[in-house]
């Protein structure tokens, strides 16, 4: 199974790692714009050296209670990082955004993939991806980051997430996005309780029926904090356990903060499965 994004072709017979590069003021503490840009580029280069297969650049946090960022602010954050990285790495650069204007600018600057937590539902997003050669990840979310964790409810979380992804997949194919450029993602932590997240992990194999490679993001998320009692900065071991389990259950791309540790753990998974 191959995933095509831009001029890259990713062989997904083994699980791959997407390294997270957050370009938000809080992610690189102090410093102004210039230092934020350079620290983000440095961090991305480090993740590439550690064996990341994709770099995911994001300028607006989508974790629970995150604050909304304007198009201009998001562009100011991510564009210098993408522009600085394209000539320095030989792996796909992904833009983590739901905003069509940001997708457009990032693609023009050389991004090879769009990672959209709103699954191309914003006006114009679908057309931008369909008209270009980029890959895309369609993710499920209930609600919005500002309110999604207030009272998430499902009759059947697995079938509801699957139906949503199946519908967005069909809409994308109908709009002209080739199947081999589409990844699907259940959206862990996006309008889901601890129980919802655990159930989705338990039944992850059943997402294979959608016929597309799965991307999974569980790195440092609150479900792992709920299970271990650990704060966000002490969830590495829990994240590795989650990565190993989901890889074993068929996830093809793992979106993680800790690339070196994940790459090493996945080498063991790959050797065994
Ligand atoms: C994800 C993802 C993402 N997660 C994709 N993109 C985030 N494709 C950003 C928590 O519960 O899973 N898949 N882009 C980060 N979002 C969250 C959500 C971070 C929940 C933390 C939590 O702690």
Tab-separated table of C-alpha atoms and ligand atoms in Angstrom:
chain	number	residue	atom	x	y	z
A	1	UNK	CA	0.000	0.000	0.000
A	2	UNK	CA	1.429	3.357	-1.094
A	3	UNK	CA	0.413	6.837	-0.022
A	4	UNK	CA	1.057	9.529	-2.612
A	5	UNK	CA	1.616	13.106	-1.527
A	6	UNK	CA	3.110	15.649	-3.883
A	7	UNK	CA	6.152	14.061	-5.521
A	8	UNK	CA	6.575	11.672	-2.597
A	9	UNK	CA	5.433	8.080	-2.400
A	10	UNK	CA	5.300	6.517	1.047
A	11	UNK	CA	5.417	2.733	1.318
A	12	UNK	CA	2.933	1.863	4.056
A	13	UNK	CA	3.713	-1.833	4.346
A	14	UNK	CA	5.529	-0.746	7.520
A	15	UNK	CA	4.175	1.807	10.006
A	16	UNK	CA	5.468	5.364	9.480
A	17	UNK	CA	6.055	8.298	11.804
A	18	UNK	CA	4.761	11.841	11.409
A	19	UNK	CA	6.702	14.256	13.628
A	20	UNK	CA	4.756	17.101	15.241
A	21	UNK	CA	6.077	20.639	14.770
A	22	UNK	CA	3.903	23.114	16.656
A	23	UNK	CA	4.489	26.739	15.741
A	24	UNK	CA	2.479	28.325	18.510
A	25	UNK	CA	3.801	30.930	20.952
A	26	UNK	CA	3.524	28.548	23.900
A	27	UNK	CA	5.310	25.659	22.145
A	28	UNK	CA	8.726	27.353	22.127
A	29	UNK	CA	8.184	29.447	25.259
A	30	UNK	CA	9.652	32.992	25.259
A	31	UNK	CA	11.154	34.769	22.254
A	32	UNK	CA	9.583	36.749	19.430
A	33	UNK	CA	8.549	35.650	15.946
A	34	UNK	CA	12.076	35.305	14.577
A	35	UNK	CA	13.263	33.015	17.318
A	36	UNK	CA	10.017	31.015	17.170
A	37	UNK	CA	10.575	30.402	13.454
A	38	UNK	CA	14.160	29.316	13.911
A	39	UNK	CA	13.421	27.117	16.899
A	40	UNK	CA	10.607	25.425	14.986
A	41	UNK	CA	12.877	24.801	11.976
A	42	UNK	CA	15.628	23.454	14.228
A	43	UNK	CA	13.135	21.197	15.962
A	44	UNK	CA	11.775	19.930	12.625
A	45	UNK	CA	15.306	19.164	11.384
A	46	UNK	CA	15.970	17.232	14.582
A	47	UNK	CA	12.794	15.164	14.061
A	48	UNK	CA	13.822	14.471	10.448
A	49	UNK	CA	17.244	13.298	11.644
A	50	UNK	CA	15.565	11.052	14.208
A	51	UNK	CA	13.748	9.254	11.406
A	52	UNK	CA	10.436	11.058	10.898
A	53	UNK	CA	8.794	10.107	7.581
A	54	UNK	CA	6.611	13.250	7.474
A	55	UNK	CA	6.818	16.616	9.271
A	56	UNK	CA	3.478	18.085	10.380
A	57	UNK	CA	3.570	21.874	10.749
A	58	UNK	CA	0.763	23.491	12.734
A	59	UNK	CA	0.118	27.125	13.684
A	60	UNK	CA	-3.196	26.821	15.534
A	61	UNK	CA	-3.582	24.445	18.441
A	62	UNK	CA	-6.607	22.145	18.200
A	63	UNK	CA	-6.317	20.615	21.655
A	64	UNK	CA	-9.308	21.020	23.978
A	65	UNK	CA	-10.030	24.689	24.837
A	66	UNK	CA	-7.509	25.976	22.311
A	67	UNK	CA	-7.860	29.603	21.249
A	68	UNK	CA	-8.864	30.535	17.720
A	69	UNK	CA	-6.134	32.040	15.520
A	70	UNK	CA	-6.789	34.363	12.548
A	71	UNK	CA	-5.748	33.410	9.007
A	72	UNK	CA	-3.060	36.113	8.999
A	73	UNK	CA	-1.640	35.068	12.359
A	74	UNK	CA	-1.550	31.417	11.302
A	75	UNK	CA	0.168	32.319	8.012
A	76	UNK	CA	2.718	34.435	9.902
A	77	UNK	CA	3.518	31.456	12.102
A	78	UNK	CA	3.707	28.580	9.630
A	79	UNK	CA	4.851	30.079	6.324
A	80	UNK	CA	8.423	31.009	7.343
A	81	UNK	CA	8.829	27.529	8.818
A	82	UNK	CA	7.585	25.753	5.673
A	83	UNK	CA	9.654	28.036	3.432
A	84	UNK	CA	12.733	27.405	5.555
A	85	UNK	CA	12.240	23.640	5.603
A	86	UNK	CA	11.358	22.694	2.006
A	87	UNK	CA	14.909	23.031	0.706
A	88	UNK	CA	16.440	21.368	3.771
A	89	UNK	CA	14.508	18.106	4.054
A	90	UNK	CA	13.689	15.312	1.638
A	91	UNK	CA	10.504	14.105	3.331
A	92	UNK	CA	6.931	15.353	2.881
A	93	UNK	CA	5.948	18.488	4.771
A	94	UNK	CA	2.352	18.413	6.001
A	95	UNK	CA	0.338	21.499	6.888
A	96	UNK	CA	-1.941	20.947	9.889
A	97	UNK	CA	-4.777	23.356	9.162
A	98	UNK	CA	-8.497	23.501	8.389
A	99	UNK	CA	-8.233	26.977	6.817
A	100	UNK	CA	-8.327	26.981	2.990
A	101	UNK	CA	-6.155	30.116	2.731
A	102	UNK	CA	-3.435	28.473	4.819
A	103	UNK	CA	-3.659	25.240	2.783
A	104	UNK	CA	-3.280	27.232	-0.435
A	105	UNK	CA	-0.236	29.202	0.733
A	106	UNK	CA	1.436	26.139	2.237
A	107	UNK	CA	0.951	24.112	-0.952
A	108	UNK	CA	2.347	26.970	-3.042
A	109	UNK	CA	5.410	27.007	-0.761
A	110	UNK	CA	5.994	23.281	-1.227
A	111	UNK	CA	3.911	21.447	1.373
A	112	UNK	CA	3.053	17.948	0.095
A	113	UNK	CA	0.175	17.131	2.380
A	114	UNK	CA	-2.831	18.716	4.101
A	115	UNK	CA	-3.714	17.412	7.561
A	116	UNK	CA	-7.231	18.679	8.242
A	117	UNK	CA	-8.986	18.096	11.575
A	118	UNK	CA	-12.213	19.258	9.851
A	119	UNK	CA	-11.878	16.784	6.985
A	120	UNK	CA	-12.102	19.452	4.223
A	121	UNK	CA	-15.506	20.721	5.353
A	122	UNK	CA	-14.519	24.421	5.229
A	123	UNK	CA	-15.719	26.273	2.129
A	124	UNK	CA	-13.133	25.873	-0.652
A	125	UNK	CA	-10.873	23.371	1.127
A	126	UNK	CA	-11.939	20.359	-0.948
A	127	UNK	CA	-11.300	22.194	-4.227
A	128	UNK	CA	-7.817	23.298	-3.172
A	129	UNK	CA	-6.786	19.731	-2.374
A	130	UNK	CA	-8.501	18.292	-5.480
A	131	UNK	CA	-6.777	20.813	-7.769
A	132	UNK	CA	-3.311	20.064	-6.390
A	133	UNK	CA	-1.171	16.953	-6.100
A	134	UNK	CA	-1.022	16.900	-2.312
A	135	UNK	CA	-2.030	14.072	-0.014
A	136	UNK	CA	-4.680	14.654	2.637
A	137	UNK	CA	-5.668	13.344	6.043
A	138	UNK	CA	-9.409	13.469	6.810
A	139	UNK	CA	-10.048	13.455	10.566
A	140	UNK	CA	-13.183	13.008	12.652
A	141	UNK	CA	-14.102	15.578	15.287
A	142	UNK	CA	-17.334	16.075	17.234
A	143	UNK	CA	-17.876	19.794	17.881
A	144	UNK	CA	-15.026	22.312	17.852
A	145	UNK	CA	-11.820	22.447	19.923
A	146	UNK	CA	-13.370	25.206	22.058
A	147	UNK	CA	-16.325	23.062	23.184
A	148	UNK	CA	-15.724	19.453	22.092
A	149	UNK	CA	-14.865	18.057	25.529
A	150	UNK	CA	-17.901	19.511	27.341
A	151	UNK	CA	-20.189	16.520	26.892
A	152	UNK	CA	-19.229	14.248	23.983
A	153	UNK	CA	-22.044	11.830	23.138
A	154	UNK	CA	-22.477	8.929	20.742
A	155	UNK	CA	-24.922	6.051	20.424
A	156	UNK	CA	-22.119	3.974	18.909
A	157	UNK	CA	-18.823	5.822	18.729
A	158	UNK	CA	-17.127	3.363	16.347
A	159	UNK	CA	-19.901	3.250	13.748
A	160	UNK	CA	-20.535	7.014	13.945
A	161	UNK	CA	-16.860	7.901	13.445
A	162	UNK	CA	-16.639	5.366	10.619
A	163	UNK	CA	-19.769	6.680	8.852
A	164	UNK	CA	-18.440	10.234	9.032
A	165	UNK	CA	-15.074	9.191	7.566
A	166	UNK	CA	-16.743	7.082	4.867
A	167	UNK	CA	-18.873	10.089	3.842
A	168	UNK	CA	-15.924	12.526	3.778
A	169	UNK	CA	-13.890	9.947	1.827
A	170	UNK	CA	-16.644	9.627	-0.789
A	171	UNK	CA	-17.066	13.408	-1.039
A	172	UNK	CA	-13.309	13.785	-1.567
A	173	UNK	CA	-13.192	11.063	-4.222
A	174	UNK	CA	-16.203	12.637	-5.984
A	175	UNK	CA	-14.393	15.989	-5.983
A	176	UNK	CA	-11.462	14.348	-7.769
A	177	UNK	CA	-8.993	13.462	-5.011
A	178	UNK	CA	-7.427	10.108	-5.958
A	179	UNK	CA	-7.895	7.349	-3.375
A	180	UNK	CA	-4.175	6.747	-3.002
A	181	UNK	CA	-3.752	10.285	-1.675
A	182	UNK	CA	-6.238	9.973	1.201
A	183	UNK	CA	-5.592	9.019	4.835
A	184	UNK	CA	-8.328	8.661	7.467
A	185	UNK	CA	-8.066	9.439	11.185
A	186	UNK	CA	-10.568	8.677	14.012
A	187	UNK	CA	-9.459	11.880	15.770
A	188	UNK	CA	-8.483	10.751	19.252
A	189	UNK	CA	-9.397	13.319	21.899
A	190	UNK	CA	-11.583	15.373	19.546
A	191	UNK	CA	-14.993	15.316	21.215
A	192	UNK	CA	-14.396	11.961	22.897
A	193	UNK	CA	-14.390	10.777	26.495
A	194	UNK	CA	-11.797	8.393	27.908
A	195	UNK	CA	-14.237	5.526	27.219
A	196	UNK	CA	-14.852	6.667	23.626
A	197	UNK	CA	-11.098	6.828	22.960
A	198	UNK	CA	-10.449	3.413	24.499
A	199	UNK	CA	-13.322	1.828	22.549
A	200	UNK	CA	-11.975	3.322	19.318
A	201	UNK	CA	-8.511	1.881	20.021
A	202	UNK	CA	-9.985	-1.517	20.903
A	203	UNK	CA	-11.875	-1.623	17.610
A	204	UNK	CA	-9.272	0.058	15.427
A	205	UNK	CA	-8.937	-3.045	13.209
A	206	UNK	CA	-12.512	-2.527	12.029
A	207	UNK	CA	-11.514	0.768	10.349
A	208	UNK	CA	-9.738	-1.355	7.726
A	209	UNK	CA	-13.149	-1.822	6.078
A	210	UNK	CA	-12.959	1.831	4.933
A	211	UNK	CA	-10.165	0.688	2.619
A	212	UNK	CA	-7.785	3.576	3.352
A	213	UNK	CA	-4.605	3.862	5.443
A	214	UNK	CA	-5.188	5.101	8.988
A	215	UNK	CA	-3.319	7.926	10.665
A	216	UNK	CA	-3.472	7.967	14.451
A	217	UNK	CA	-2.607	10.737	16.902
A	218	UNK	CA	-2.468	9.701	20.557
A	219	UNK	CA	0.877	11.231	21.507
A	220	UNK	CA	0.749	12.796	25.005
A	221	UNK	CA	-3.054	13.097	24.868
A	222	UNK	CA	-5.270	13.388	27.938
A	223	UNK	CA	-6.644	9.853	27.614
A	224	UNK	CA	-3.099	8.709	28.439
A	225	UNK	CA	-3.031	11.159	31.346
A	226	UNK	CA	-6.344	9.772	32.601
A	227	UNK	CA	-4.980	6.235	32.488
A	228	UNK	CA	-1.552	6.935	34.041
A	229	UNK	CA	-2.300	9.972	36.202
A	230	UNK	CA	0.647	11.732	34.540
A	231	UNK	CA	0.859	15.326	33.335
A	232	UNK	CA	1.391	16.055	29.641
A	233	UNK	CA	5.198	16.269	30.008
A	234	UNK	CA	5.377	12.753	31.509
A	235	UNK	CA	3.399	10.731	28.982
A	236	UNK	CA	6.235	9.349	26.836
A	237	UNK	CA	6.029	5.747	28.028
A	238	UNK	CA	2.242	5.768	27.785
A	239	UNK	CA	2.513	7.223	24.269
A	240	UNK	CA	4.918	4.469	23.213
A	241	UNK	CA	2.545	1.806	24.552
A	242	UNK	CA	-0.300	3.384	22.583
A	243	UNK	CA	1.805	3.595	19.396
A	244	UNK	CA	2.800	-0.065	19.632
A	245	UNK	CA	-0.806	-1.180	20.147
A	246	UNK	CA	-2.281	0.887	17.304
A	247	UNK	CA	0.529	-0.141	14.932
A	248	UNK	CA	-0.222	-3.764	15.783
A	249	UNK	CA	-3.898	-3.027	15.044
A	250	UNK	CA	-3.021	-1.689	11.604
A	251	UNK	CA	-2.419	2.068	11.933
A	252	UNK	CA	-0.051	3.111	9.129
A	253	UNK	CA	1.054	6.582	10.226
A	254	UNK	CA	1.583	7.663	13.838
A	255	UNK	CA	1.526	11.384	14.584
A	256	UNK	CA	3.921	11.836	17.510
A	257	UNK	CA	6.024	14.335	19.447
A	258	UNK	CA	8.731	11.811	20.403
A	259	UNK	CA	10.070	10.629	17.059
A	260	UNK	CA	13.263	8.844	18.165
A	261	UNK	CA	11.507	6.741	20.817
A	262	UNK	CA	8.602	5.916	18.477
A	263	UNK	CA	10.827	4.974	15.532
A	264	UNK	CA	12.754	2.602	17.784
A	265	UNK	CA	9.605	1.021	19.227
A	266	UNK	CA	8.152	0.587	15.730
A	267	UNK	CA	11.305	-1.191	14.537
A	268	UNK	CA	10.506	-3.877	17.097
A	269	UNK	CA	6.828	-3.984	16.040
A	270	UNK	CA	7.846	-4.271	12.376
A	271	UNK	CA	10.366	-7.028	13.090
A	272	UNK	CA	7.661	-9.034	14.848
A	273	UNK	CA	4.602	-8.414	12.644
B	1	LIG	C1	-4.707	14.102	15.407
B	1	LIG	C2	-4.314	15.443	15.719
B	1	LIG	C3	-4.032	16.306	14.622
B	1	LIG	N1	-4.226	15.918	16.985
B	1	LIG	C4	-4.506	14.572	13.121
B	1	LIG	N2	-4.132	15.845	13.347
B	1	LIG	C5	-3.880	17.205	17.203
B	1	LIG	N3	-4.607	14.118	11.851
B	1	LIG	C6	-3.602	18.046	16.120
B	1	LIG	C7	-5.916	15.751	24.445
B	1	LIG	O1	-6.914	15.021	24.630
B	1	LIG	O2	-5.013	13.232	16.361
B	1	LIG	N4	-4.799	13.712	14.138
B	1	LIG	N5	-3.675	17.595	14.853
B	1	LIG	C8	-3.794	17.721	18.601
B	1	LIG	N6	-5.092	17.758	19.201
B	1	LIG	C9	-5.309	17.331	20.514
B	1	LIG	C10	-6.543	16.774	20.861
B	1	LIG	C11	-4.304	17.400	21.450
B	1	LIG	C12	-6.744	16.270	22.136
B	1	LIG	C13	-4.500	16.913	22.740
B	1	LIG	C14	-5.712	16.333	23.084
B	1	LIG	O3	-5.074	15.970	25.311
